[in-house]
Short mmCIF file of C-alpha atoms and ligand atoms in Angstrom, two decimals:
data_model
loop_
_atom_site.label_atom_id
_atom_site.label_comp_id
_atom_site.label_asym_id
_atom_site.label_seq_id
_atom_site.Cartn_x
_atom_site.Cartn_y
_atom_site.Cartn_z
CA MET A 1480 0.00 0.00 0.00
CA THR A 1481 1.31 3.44 -0.94
CA THR A 1482 0.11 6.87 0.12
CA VAL A 1483 -1.01 8.46 -3.15
CA GLY A 1484 -1.90 12.15 -3.36
CA PHE A 1485 -4.56 12.95 -5.97
CA ILE A 1486 -5.17 16.59 -6.98
CA GLY A 1487 -8.20 17.28 -9.19
CA LEU A 1488 -11.07 14.98 -8.23
CA GLY A 1489 -13.46 15.96 -11.05
CA ASN A 1490 -15.24 13.84 -13.66
CA MET A 1491 -12.07 11.91 -14.46
CA GLY A 1492 -9.93 12.31 -11.34
CA GLY A 1493 -12.75 11.25 -9.00
CA PRO A 1494 -13.19 7.74 -10.41
CA MET A 1495 -9.43 7.34 -11.00
CA ALA A 1496 -8.77 8.09 -7.33
CA ALA A 1497 -11.60 5.72 -6.35
CA ASN A 1498 -9.89 2.90 -8.28
CA LEU A 1499 -6.64 3.54 -6.39
CA VAL A 1500 -8.59 3.26 -3.12
CA ALA A 1501 -10.22 0.03 -4.33
CA ALA A 1502 -6.74 -1.36 -5.13
CA GLY A 1503 -5.78 -0.86 -1.48
CA HIS A 1504 -3.82 2.40 -1.63
CA ASP A 1505 -4.15 5.13 0.97
CA VAL A 1506 -5.39 7.99 -1.23
CA LEU A 1507 -5.17 11.61 -0.09
CA GLY A 1508 -7.25 13.99 -2.21
CA PHE A 1509 -7.45 17.71 -2.83
CA ASP A 1510 -9.86 19.73 -4.96
CA LEU A 1511 -11.29 23.25 -4.89
CA SER A 1512 -14.81 21.98 -5.58
CA GLN A 1513 -16.82 20.86 -2.58
CA THR A 1514 -18.97 18.62 -4.78
CA ALA A 1515 -15.91 16.80 -6.13
CA VAL A 1516 -14.52 16.48 -2.61
CA ALA A 1517 -17.78 15.05 -1.23
CA THR A 1518 -18.00 12.38 -3.98
CA ALA A 1519 -14.35 11.39 -3.53
CA ARG A 1520 -14.78 11.16 0.23
CA GLU A 1521 -17.65 8.70 -0.27
CA ALA A 1522 -15.32 6.57 -2.40
CA GLY A 1523 -12.82 6.36 0.47
CA VAL A 1524 -10.43 9.19 -0.48
CA ARG A 1525 -9.02 11.00 2.58
CA ILE A 1526 -9.50 14.69 1.87
CA THR A 1527 -6.70 17.10 2.79
CA GLY A 1528 -7.03 20.84 3.35
CA SER A 1529 -4.15 21.88 1.10
CA VAL A 1530 -1.68 20.81 -1.58
CA THR A 1531 1.07 21.41 0.97
CA GLU A 1532 -0.38 18.89 3.41
CA LEU A 1533 -0.99 16.36 0.63
CA ALA A 1534 2.52 16.69 -0.85
CA GLY A 1535 4.16 16.31 2.56
CA ALA A 1536 2.44 12.97 3.17
CA ALA A 1537 2.28 11.31 -0.28
CA ARG A 1538 4.89 9.14 -2.01
CA VAL A 1539 3.15 9.46 -5.38
CA VAL A 1540 1.34 12.63 -6.51
CA ILE A 1541 -1.11 12.54 -9.41
CA THR A 1542 -2.67 15.67 -10.95
CA MET A 1543 -5.84 15.64 -13.10
CA LEU A 1544 -6.55 19.30 -13.78
CA PRO A 1545 -8.14 21.39 -16.54
CA THR A 1546 -5.17 23.17 -18.17
CA GLY A 1547 -1.40 23.67 -18.23
CA ARG A 1548 -1.75 26.80 -16.14
CA HIS A 1549 -3.53 24.85 -13.37
CA VAL A 1550 -0.87 22.12 -13.45
CA GLN A 1551 2.00 24.62 -13.33
CA ASP A 1552 0.37 26.49 -10.42
CA VAL A 1553 -0.33 23.34 -8.43
CA VAL A 1554 3.01 21.62 -9.07
CA LEU A 1555 5.45 24.52 -9.36
CA GLY A 1556 3.67 27.32 -7.43
CA ASP A 1557 4.67 28.80 -4.06
CA ASP A 1558 2.49 26.38 -2.11
CA GLY A 1559 2.87 23.72 -4.74
CA VAL A 1560 3.75 20.03 -4.80
CA LEU A 1561 7.41 20.55 -5.59
CA LYS A 1562 8.17 22.74 -2.59
CA HIS A 1563 6.69 20.28 -0.13
CA ALA A 1564 7.22 16.85 -1.70
CA VAL A 1565 9.43 14.41 0.16
CA ASP A 1566 12.47 12.93 -1.59
CA GLY A 1567 11.64 10.11 -4.00
CA THR A 1568 8.04 11.22 -4.62
CA VAL A 1569 6.84 10.14 -8.07
CA VAL A 1570 5.02 12.95 -9.90
CA ILE A 1571 2.40 11.97 -12.50
CA ASP A 1572 0.39 14.52 -14.47
CA SER A 1573 -2.58 12.94 -16.25
CA SER A 1574 -4.27 16.18 -17.35
CA THR A 1575 -4.45 17.03 -21.04
CA ILE A 1576 -2.23 20.11 -21.33
CA ASP A 1577 0.05 21.91 -23.80
CA ILE A 1578 3.44 20.35 -24.46
CA GLN A 1579 5.33 23.44 -23.26
CA SER A 1580 3.69 23.32 -19.83
CA ALA A 1581 4.36 19.57 -19.64
CA ARG A 1582 8.04 20.14 -20.44
CA ALA A 1583 8.28 22.99 -17.92
CA VAL A 1584 6.91 20.66 -15.22
CA HIS A 1585 9.32 17.89 -16.26
CA ALA A 1586 12.30 20.27 -16.14
CA ALA A 1587 11.51 21.68 -12.69
CA VAL A 1588 10.60 18.33 -11.11
CA THR A 1589 13.68 16.64 -12.58
CA GLU A 1590 15.86 19.53 -11.34
CA ARG A 1591 14.51 18.84 -7.85
CA GLY A 1592 15.62 15.19 -8.31
CA LEU A 1593 12.16 13.58 -8.46
CA PRO A 1594 10.87 11.13 -11.10
CA VAL A 1595 8.13 12.64 -13.29
CA VAL A 1596 5.91 11.56 -16.18
CA ASP A 1597 3.26 13.23 -18.31
CA ALA A 1598 0.55 10.59 -18.62
CA PRO A 1599 -2.61 11.94 -20.29
CA VAL A 1600 -5.47 9.55 -20.87
CA SER A 1601 -8.03 8.52 -23.43
CA GLY A 1602 -11.27 6.74 -22.70
CA GLY A 1603 -13.47 9.28 -20.93
CA VAL A 1604 -15.45 8.92 -17.75
CA ALA A 1605 -16.72 5.38 -18.50
CA LYS A 1606 -13.19 3.98 -18.82
CA ALA A 1607 -11.99 6.06 -15.86
CA ARG A 1608 -14.67 4.30 -13.78
CA ALA A 1609 -13.86 0.89 -15.22
CA GLY A 1610 -10.10 1.38 -14.71
CA THR A 1611 -9.47 0.71 -18.40
CA LEU A 1612 -8.08 4.06 -19.59
CA THR A 1613 -5.31 4.27 -22.16
CA PHE A 1614 -2.31 6.16 -20.72
CA MET A 1615 0.14 7.81 -23.12
CA VAL A 1616 3.28 8.34 -21.13
CA GLY A 1617 6.25 10.67 -21.56
CA GLY A 1618 9.41 10.51 -19.46
CA THR A 1619 12.50 8.45 -18.77
CA GLN A 1620 12.33 4.64 -18.66
CA GLU A 1621 13.05 4.79 -14.95
CA ALA A 1622 10.25 7.29 -14.19
CA VAL A 1623 7.78 5.35 -16.35
CA GLY A 1624 8.72 2.16 -14.50
CA LEU A 1625 8.04 3.84 -11.15
CA ALA A 1626 4.68 5.25 -12.32
CA ARG A 1627 3.50 2.07 -14.06
CA PRO A 1628 2.12 0.17 -11.01
CA TYR A 1629 -0.24 3.08 -10.28
CA LEU A 1630 -1.18 3.63 -13.93
CA ASN A 1631 -1.95 -0.10 -14.19
CA VAL A 1632 -4.61 0.29 -11.50
CA MET A 1633 -6.37 3.04 -13.48
CA GLY A 1634 -5.73 1.89 -17.04
CA GLY A 1635 -5.88 -1.03 -19.45
CA ASN A 1636 -3.18 0.20 -21.84
CA ILE A 1637 -0.03 1.94 -20.65
CA ILE A 1638 2.09 3.06 -23.59
CA HIS A 1639 5.47 4.74 -23.21
CA ALA A 1640 5.37 7.32 -26.02
CA GLY A 1641 8.88 8.78 -25.52
CA ALA A 1642 10.69 11.50 -23.59
CA ALA A 1643 9.26 14.43 -21.60
CA GLY A 1644 6.07 15.77 -23.24
CA ALA A 1645 5.69 12.80 -25.59
CA GLY A 1646 2.54 11.65 -23.79
CA GLN A 1647 0.92 15.03 -24.43
CA ALA A 1648 2.12 14.99 -28.05
CA ALA A 1649 0.49 11.58 -28.60
CA LYS A 1650 -2.71 12.68 -26.87
CA ILE A 1651 -2.93 15.79 -29.05
CA CYS A 1652 -2.46 13.75 -32.25
CA ASN A 1653 -5.09 11.23 -31.15
CA ASN A 1654 -7.72 13.79 -30.21
CA MET A 1655 -7.04 15.85 -33.31
CA LEU A 1656 -7.88 12.74 -35.32
CA PHE A 1657 -11.02 12.20 -33.26
CA GLY A 1658 -12.09 15.84 -33.78
CA ALA A 1659 -11.56 15.62 -37.52
CA THR A 1660 -13.36 12.26 -37.92
CA MET A 1661 -16.19 13.37 -35.62
CA THR A 1662 -16.75 16.41 -37.82
CA ALA A 1663 -16.58 14.32 -41.00
CA VAL A 1664 -19.06 11.75 -39.63
CA ALA A 1665 -21.52 14.56 -38.87
CA GLU A 1666 -20.99 15.98 -42.37
CA ALA A 1667 -21.74 12.57 -43.91
CA PHE A 1668 -25.06 12.31 -42.08
CA VAL A 1669 -26.09 15.86 -43.02
CA LEU A 1670 -25.14 15.31 -46.67
CA GLY A 1671 -26.88 11.91 -46.68
CA GLU A 1672 -30.04 13.50 -45.27
CA ARG A 1673 -30.06 16.20 -47.97
CA LEU A 1674 -29.51 13.55 -50.63
CA GLY A 1675 -32.57 11.67 -49.37
CA LEU A 1676 -30.74 8.74 -47.73
CA ASP A 1677 -32.21 6.88 -44.80
CA ALA A 1678 -29.89 7.35 -41.78
CA ARG A 1679 -30.08 3.68 -40.73
CA SER A 1680 -29.10 2.51 -44.23
CA LEU A 1681 -26.25 5.01 -44.32
CA PHE A 1682 -25.01 3.80 -40.93
CA ASP A 1683 -25.22 0.12 -42.00
CA ILE A 1684 -23.27 0.87 -45.17
CA VAL A 1685 -20.58 3.15 -43.73
CA SER A 1686 -19.99 1.01 -40.63
CA THR A 1687 -19.06 -1.92 -42.89
CA SER A 1688 -17.25 0.13 -45.54
CA SER A 1689 -14.17 2.29 -46.00
CA GLY A 1690 -15.79 5.27 -44.24
CA ASP A 1691 -15.99 3.43 -40.92
CA SER A 1692 -14.45 5.05 -37.81
CA TRP A 1693 -14.31 4.92 -34.04
CA ALA A 1694 -16.26 8.20 -33.94
CA LEU A 1695 -19.12 6.61 -35.90
CA HIS A 1696 -19.43 3.67 -33.49
CA ASN A 1697 -18.92 5.53 -30.23
CA PHE A 1698 -20.20 9.04 -30.99
CA CYS A 1699 -22.81 8.50 -33.70
CA PRO A 1700 -24.42 11.94 -34.07
CA TRP A 1701 -27.70 10.58 -35.46
CA PRO A 1702 -30.25 9.44 -32.84
CA GLY A 1703 -31.62 5.91 -32.80
CA LEU A 1704 -28.65 4.18 -34.41
CA VAL A 1705 -26.20 3.33 -31.60
CA GLU A 1706 -27.56 2.24 -28.25
CA GLY A 1707 -26.54 4.55 -25.40
CA SER A 1708 -25.27 7.29 -27.72
CA ALA A 1709 -25.41 10.91 -26.54
CA ALA A 1710 -27.59 11.62 -29.59
CA ASP A 1711 -30.27 9.44 -27.95
CA ASN A 1712 -30.01 11.48 -24.79
CA GLY A 1713 -30.36 15.08 -25.99
CA TYR A 1714 -26.59 15.19 -26.61
CA GLN A 1715 -25.87 15.09 -22.89
CA ALA A 1716 -22.08 14.98 -22.82
CA ASN A 1717 -20.04 11.81 -22.79
CA PHE A 1718 -17.13 13.92 -24.06
CA ALA A 1719 -18.02 17.61 -23.98
CA ALA A 1720 -17.64 19.86 -27.03
CA THR A 1721 -15.55 22.26 -24.91
CA LEU A 1722 -12.99 19.51 -24.27
CA MET A 1723 -12.85 18.62 -27.96
CA SER A 1724 -12.39 22.29 -28.79
CA LYS A 1725 -9.62 22.58 -26.19
CA ASP A 1726 -7.81 19.52 -27.60
CA LEU A 1727 -8.06 20.77 -31.20
CA ARG A 1728 -6.71 24.16 -30.10
CA LEU A 1729 -3.78 22.44 -28.37
CA ALA A 1730 -3.07 20.44 -31.54
CA LEU A 1731 -3.23 23.47 -33.81
CA SER A 1732 -1.00 25.49 -31.53
CA ALA A 1733 1.54 22.63 -31.34
CA ALA A 1734 1.43 22.38 -35.16
CA ASP A 1735 2.09 26.12 -35.42
CA GLU A 1736 5.13 25.79 -33.19
CA VAL A 1737 6.67 23.13 -35.43
CA GLY A 1738 5.58 24.82 -38.67
CA VAL A 1739 3.05 22.23 -39.88
CA THR A 1740 -0.16 23.20 -41.70
CA LEU A 1741 -3.17 21.00 -40.96
CA PRO A 1742 -6.06 22.04 -43.24
CA VAL A 1743 -8.60 19.40 -42.17
CA SER A 1744 -7.98 19.78 -38.45
CA SER A 1745 -8.01 23.59 -38.80
CA SER A 1746 -11.53 23.36 -40.22
CA ALA A 1747 -12.62 20.98 -37.44
CA ASN A 1748 -11.12 23.40 -34.92
CA LYS A 1749 -13.23 26.27 -36.29
CA VAL A 1750 -16.43 24.19 -36.21
CA PHE A 1751 -15.80 23.05 -32.64
CA ALA A 1752 -14.83 26.56 -31.49
CA GLN A 1753 -18.23 27.76 -32.75
CA LEU A 1754 -20.05 24.84 -31.10
CA ALA A 1755 -18.16 25.37 -27.83
CA SER A 1756 -19.14 29.06 -27.78
CA VAL A 1757 -22.87 28.26 -27.91
CA ASP A 1758 -23.33 24.69 -26.64
CA GLY A 1759 -19.99 23.72 -25.11
CA HIS A 1760 -21.61 21.59 -22.41
CA LEU A 1761 -23.14 19.29 -25.03
CA ASP A 1762 -21.50 16.14 -26.34
CA ALA A 1763 -18.95 16.40 -29.14
CA SER A 1764 -21.41 14.55 -31.43
CA ALA A 1765 -23.68 17.63 -31.22
CA VAL A 1766 -21.32 19.01 -33.86
CA ILE A 1767 -23.98 17.77 -36.29
CA ARG A 1768 -26.11 20.75 -35.20
CA GLN A 1769 -23.29 23.09 -36.13
CA ILE A 1770 -22.90 21.46 -39.54
CA ARG A 1771 -26.65 21.63 -40.21
CA GLY A 1772 -26.69 25.32 -39.31
CA ARG A 1773 -23.89 26.30 -41.65
CA ASP A 1774 -25.76 26.41 -44.97
P1 LIG B 386 -13.26 18.45 -14.37
O1 LIG B 386 -13.49 19.90 -14.62
O2 LIG B 386 -14.43 17.57 -14.10
O3 LIG B 386 -12.23 18.25 -13.16
C1 LIG B 386 -11.16 19.10 -12.91
C2 LIG B 386 -11.10 19.31 -11.40
O4 LIG B 386 -9.94 20.09 -11.08
C3 LIG B 386 -12.31 20.06 -10.85
O5 LIG B 386 -12.95 19.29 -9.85
C4 LIG B 386 -11.71 21.36 -10.29
O6 LIG B 386 -12.37 21.82 -9.13
C5 LIG B 386 -10.30 20.90 -9.99
N1 LIG B 386 -9.35 22.00 -9.87
C6 LIG B 386 -9.15 23.05 -10.69
N2 LIG B 386 -8.14 23.82 -10.23
C7 LIG B 386 -7.69 23.23 -9.11
C8 LIG B 386 -6.66 23.54 -8.19
N3 LIG B 386 -5.91 24.62 -8.33
N4 LIG B 386 -6.48 22.71 -7.14
C9 LIG B 386 -7.25 21.62 -6.97
N5 LIG B 386 -8.24 21.26 -7.81
C10 LIG B 386 -8.45 22.06 -8.86
O7 LIG B 386 -12.43 17.94 -15.63
P2 LIG B 386 -12.22 16.41 -16.10
O8 LIG B 386 -13.24 16.07 -17.12
O9 LIG B 386 -12.01 15.56 -14.90
O10 LIG B 386 -10.83 16.58 -16.90
C11 LIG B 386 -9.58 16.67 -16.24
C12 LIG B 386 -8.49 16.59 -17.29
O11 LIG B 386 -8.63 15.36 -18.01
C13 LIG B 386 -8.56 17.71 -18.32
O12 LIG B 386 -7.25 18.10 -18.62
C14 LIG B 386 -9.25 17.05 -19.52
O13 LIG B 386 -8.89 17.65 -20.74
C15 LIG B 386 -8.71 15.63 -19.40
N6 LIG B 386 -9.57 14.59 -20.01
C16 LIG B 386 -10.92 14.59 -19.81
C17 LIG B 386 -11.69 13.59 -20.38
C18 LIG B 386 -13.18 13.54 -20.18
O14 LIG B 386 -13.85 12.76 -20.88
N7 LIG B 386 -13.75 14.29 -19.25
C19 LIG B 386 -11.08 12.59 -21.17
C20 LIG B 386 -9.70 12.60 -21.33
C21 LIG B 386 -8.94 13.61 -20.74
#
């Protein structure tokens, strides 16, 4: 049993921390939201009053926060993890953040002599609950080896993507692909509708043909075709449009930094930015509404 500190007990962090508790670890948690704290407490997480207190007691610290700024504040800030962590503490950031922030965290934590990995996830809340997330991990072999036993509790696939920031780079590429295919799937249904096709027939054809995709099966934007889809539930979010928009922005900004032009993903980014500005709380598959409204 290890004392694991978990900072950011939201939609993803809450169930991830709960799985660490279920695996027998002593989990200390911290979050600014009282709702998140109350849910985590029910799952057996011991809530601490500050990052300082948590960092002083934990041997592994995991962060699951909204953005790079939050992670830098919590890990590198005045009352942050780094100042108060005991020697040997393993630092794992599982948030989806920009590569520069991830590298800044790696540099400072490594300088302090602690092992660190960026380990963003794919799989959403359902896989966070089931403990079957995919972790894309950046860092040294040694740091990845130290983090792996804890990632194994929360995930089904743990893939070492490369050096510092490589986990975030892989996550950005993956979600950029998801954003682009999600947009294209919605476009296919809107075009099919205008051409007089029956949506069920279109789904049956595409799902067994060269247009098939993960987005079609898991985020089908047309209601009544995939059981349990957000489209059947008023587009209540499984993966919110705001998160998709954030991930596309991160990808486009990373592409800018390395001088790559991405025409398809740039278009998807614009569509999702518009959707996020009006209906960001809805599921990413609600992008079909945005496509319909563009004529
Ligand atoms: P969330 O908003 O539900 O949770 C984030 C939590 O961080 C909140 O409870 C918030 O109160 C807390 N927080 C913010 N600032 C804090 C601080 N300074 N100290 C302590 N707690 C703080 O978000 P989420 O859906 O759990 O996502 C977390 C991360 O995981 C994001 O980076 C997101 O992009 C990524 N992600 C989300 C999903 C998903 O399906 N939700 C999937 C993959 C990756």
